[in-house]
Amino acid sequence: MAPQGIAEAALAGLRQELTGTAVAPGDQGYDDARAVFNGMLDRRPAVVAQCETEADVARAIRFGRDNELEIAVRGGGHSVAGMSSTDGGIVVDLGRMHTVIVDPASRAARVGGGATMSHLDRATQPYGLATTGGRASTTGVGGFTLGGGSGWLERKCGLACDNLIAAELVTADGETVHASADENSELFWALHGGGGNFGVVTAITLQLHSLPAMSMVMLLFRPEAGPEVVRAFRDFMESAPDEAGGGCIYLTGAPEPFVPEHLVGKLVCAALVTYTGTEAEARQVTEPLLGLGHDAEVISELPYAELQCMLDDPPGMRNYWSAEYLDSFPDEGVDAFCSRADTMPVPTGTQHVLFPMGGAVARSEADYPLPWRTAQWAVHPFGIWEDPADDVRGIQWVRDVRAAVRPWSQGTVYLNFIGDEGRGRVLAGFGEDNYKRLAAVKAKYDPSNVFRRNHNIKPLR
Ligand code: FAD
C-alpha cells in the first residue's frame, strides 16, 4: 500500500523506474532502510529510494518534488542531527553508490557519493596512499568531506575538503553539474564546508598522499592525573611536527587486553598521538609524554585502515554531540576541561575529547568557508548512551562542557561535530561574509531550498 500522501500509481512508477529499490512502510526491510546511526532519531519516511545510478538520484529528486515530499539525502547516515532522514518525506539513499576507483599515477580517488571511510581506506591502502578521513570507518565520505572533514591526518594532509579535486552533483532540477577549480568554481568553493546544500553529490575526486607507515602511541592514565596529562599534551602539541595528530580523551575503560583491571569500567584519561611514520619515530617524538607515568600503553605501527576503525561505535546508541573551538588553552582552560570529566556519567559510551588543530589545517591559504580552521584546539564532547532515561543527564553534560570552555572559544564551530543547535550556530559555522556568499550559490543551484535537511543555508533573495 502507498503511504499517505503518495498515490499508489506514483509509488509503483518509482519502483519501476529505479535501477535500485524503493522501500516504503510495510515493505520488507523498511526498518533497516530508515535506520540512521543516532538511535535517538526514529523517523518514518514515506519512501527510501536506494539509488544505484545518477539517473536514480535524479528520478528520486523529481519524485520528491512532484509529490511535495521533504527530501533528505543519505550518505553514511552519520549526521548526529539526523539530517539524513525525514518523517513522511523521501530519503535519497546513496549507500549502494560506494565504488572507489584509485588512480595511483595521479594519486587521486574517485569516490561514490555513498561510500564510507572503510570503502575509501580499503581501496587506497594497497597503494600505500591515503587522505584525511573521519575517525570512524562507517562515516560517509560525502557528508564528511562536504562539511569540512577532520581526521587523524589533517595536520599533515589538510582537511578532507582541502583534498577535494572535483565533484559531480545532481541539482534540485535533476541536472548533472560538475564542479572543480576550473568549472563552476563558485559552486566548488561552496562545497568546501557548505555540506549537502547545493545538490546530491554522486561522486567526488580526492587527492591522495603517500603513507608508507602509520603509528600510534596511546597512553592510559587514572583520571586524577588528567590535568597534568592534558597540560603536557598541550605543551607537546604546540611544537609537535605535522606528522603528529591525536587527542586527549576521557572515556570509560573498555574490557580490552591492554586495559588494566583497575581501569575497566572506570573513567580513564587517554593521551593519543597518531603519527605518520614508523614506530621508532613515533616513540622518539613522543618522549615528553612517555615519562608521565602512565598506567598502560599501546605503541605500535599499524595499517591506517585499522587505525580508522579504532573508535568505531555500534550504531543505534543515543547520541548528543557538540563542540567549541578555542583560540587559546591556558591552564585555567585545562582545569575547566578536566573538571567536566569528573561529572561525566560513567560507565558510558560518552567521550570527552580535546583535538589539536594547527599544522596544515591552519596553514592553508584557501578562502574556504571554514572560519574554525584557525582555532588552536577543539573541545568535542560526544555523549553516547543506550537508555532513553539517561537523555536529560547526557544532554546536560554536553551543554555544561561547552559552557565550561566558552571563555576561550573563538565563537566558530565545525558543523559536522554538532547536532541541530539553531540558526546562530549555522552562522558561526561559516562566518557572516561566507554565509552571504554561500547563500548566493544556494540561490543559483537550489533557489527553492529543496535540499534543506542539513545545516541549512537559505537562498539569497
Ligand atoms: P549522513 O547522515 O548520511 O549525511 C549528513 C549530511 O550530509 C546530510 O545533510 C546529507 O544530506 C549530507 N550528505 C551526505 N552525503 C551527501 C552527498 N553525497 N551529497 C549531498 N549531501 C550529502 N566528522 C569529522 O569531521 N571527523 C570525524 O572524525 C568524525 N567522526 C565521526 C564519527 C561518528 C561515529 C559519527 C556519527 C560522525 C562523525 N563525524 C566526524 C561527523 C560526520 O562527518 C558528519 O556527521 C557527516 O555529515 C556524516 O556524513 P554521512 O554521509 O555519514 O552522514
Tab-separated table of N, CA and C in Angstrom, residues 100-111 120 123-124 127 129-130 165 205-209:
chain	number	residue	atom	x	y	z
A	100	VAL	N	34.848	2.929	-5.243
A	100	VAL	CA	36.022	3.800	-5.144
A	100	VAL	C	37.032	3.343	-6.198
A	101	ILE	N	37.427	4.268	-7.065
A	101	ILE	CA	38.421	3.932	-8.100
A	101	ILE	C	39.678	4.753	-7.819
A	102	VAL	N	40.785	4.038	-7.606
A	102	VAL	CA	42.044	4.710	-7.275
A	102	VAL	C	42.912	4.802	-8.517
A	103	ASP	N	43.441	6.005	-8.763
A	103	ASP	CA	44.417	6.172	-9.848
A	103	ASP	C	45.773	6.472	-9.196
A	104	PRO	N	46.606	5.426	-9.041
A	104	PRO	CA	47.863	5.657	-8.315
A	104	PRO	C	48.776	6.639	-9.038
A	105	ALA	N	48.665	6.723	-10.369
A	105	ALA	CA	49.561	7.610	-11.117
A	105	ALA	C	49.319	9.075	-10.730
A	106	SER	N	48.043	9.460	-10.688
A	106	SER	CA	47.756	10.857	-10.328
A	106	SER	C	47.496	11.014	-8.825
A	107	ARG	N	47.600	9.897	-8.089
A	107	ARG	CA	47.316	9.911	-6.642
A	107	ARG	C	45.970	10.555	-6.357
A	108	ALA	N	44.956	9.991	-6.977
A	108	ALA	CA	43.600	10.510	-6.774
A	108	ALA	C	42.621	9.337	-6.688
A	109	ALA	N	41.513	9.545	-6.006
A	109	ALA	CA	40.472	8.517	-5.914
A	109	ALA	C	39.132	9.136	-6.271
A	110	ARG	N	38.398	8.426	-7.135
A	110	ARG	CA	37.026	8.836	-7.433
A	110	ARG	C	36.129	8.024	-6.506
A	111	VAL	N	35.352	8.723	-5.699
A	111	VAL	CA	34.633	8.081	-4.593
A	111	VAL	C	33.131	8.263	-4.783
A	120	LEU	N	36.759	3.745	1.274
A	120	LEU	CA	37.860	4.566	0.771
A	120	LEU	C	39.210	4.039	1.264
A	123	ALA	N	40.360	0.797	-0.232
A	123	ALA	CA	40.733	0.896	-1.657
A	123	ALA	C	42.102	1.550	-1.834
A	124	THR	N	42.447	2.506	-0.971
A	124	THR	CA	43.709	3.239	-1.172
A	124	THR	C	44.897	2.538	-0.511
A	127	TYR	N	47.851	0.682	-2.222
A	127	TYR	CA	48.791	1.522	-2.985
A	127	TYR	C	49.694	2.345	-2.045
A	129	LEU	N	48.627	4.648	-0.194
A	129	LEU	CA	48.103	6.012	-0.307
A	129	LEU	C	46.948	6.195	0.684
A	130	ALA	N	46.708	7.433	1.067
A	130	ALA	CA	45.578	7.735	1.961
A	130	ALA	C	45.286	9.220	1.873
A	165	ILE	N	39.185	17.516	-5.275
A	165	ILE	CA	39.645	17.957	-6.605
A	165	ILE	C	38.449	18.265	-7.508
A	205	THR	N	36.149	13.492	-6.330
A	205	THR	CA	37.523	13.050	-6.553
A	205	THR	C	38.395	13.683	-5.482
A	206	LEU	N	39.178	12.833	-4.818
A	206	LEU	CA	40.007	13.298	-3.698
A	206	LEU	C	41.487	13.081	-3.983
A	207	GLN	N	42.286	14.050	-3.560
A	207	GLN	CA	43.742	13.921	-3.646
A	207	GLN	C	44.223	12.927	-2.594
A	208	LEU	N	45.131	12.040	-2.980
A	208	LEU	CA	45.698	11.077	-2.031
A	208	LEU	C	47.150	11.446	-1.730
A	209	HIS	N	47.657	10.907	-0.641
A	209	HIS	CA	49.029	11.194	-0.206
A	209	HIS	C	49.738	9.881	0.091
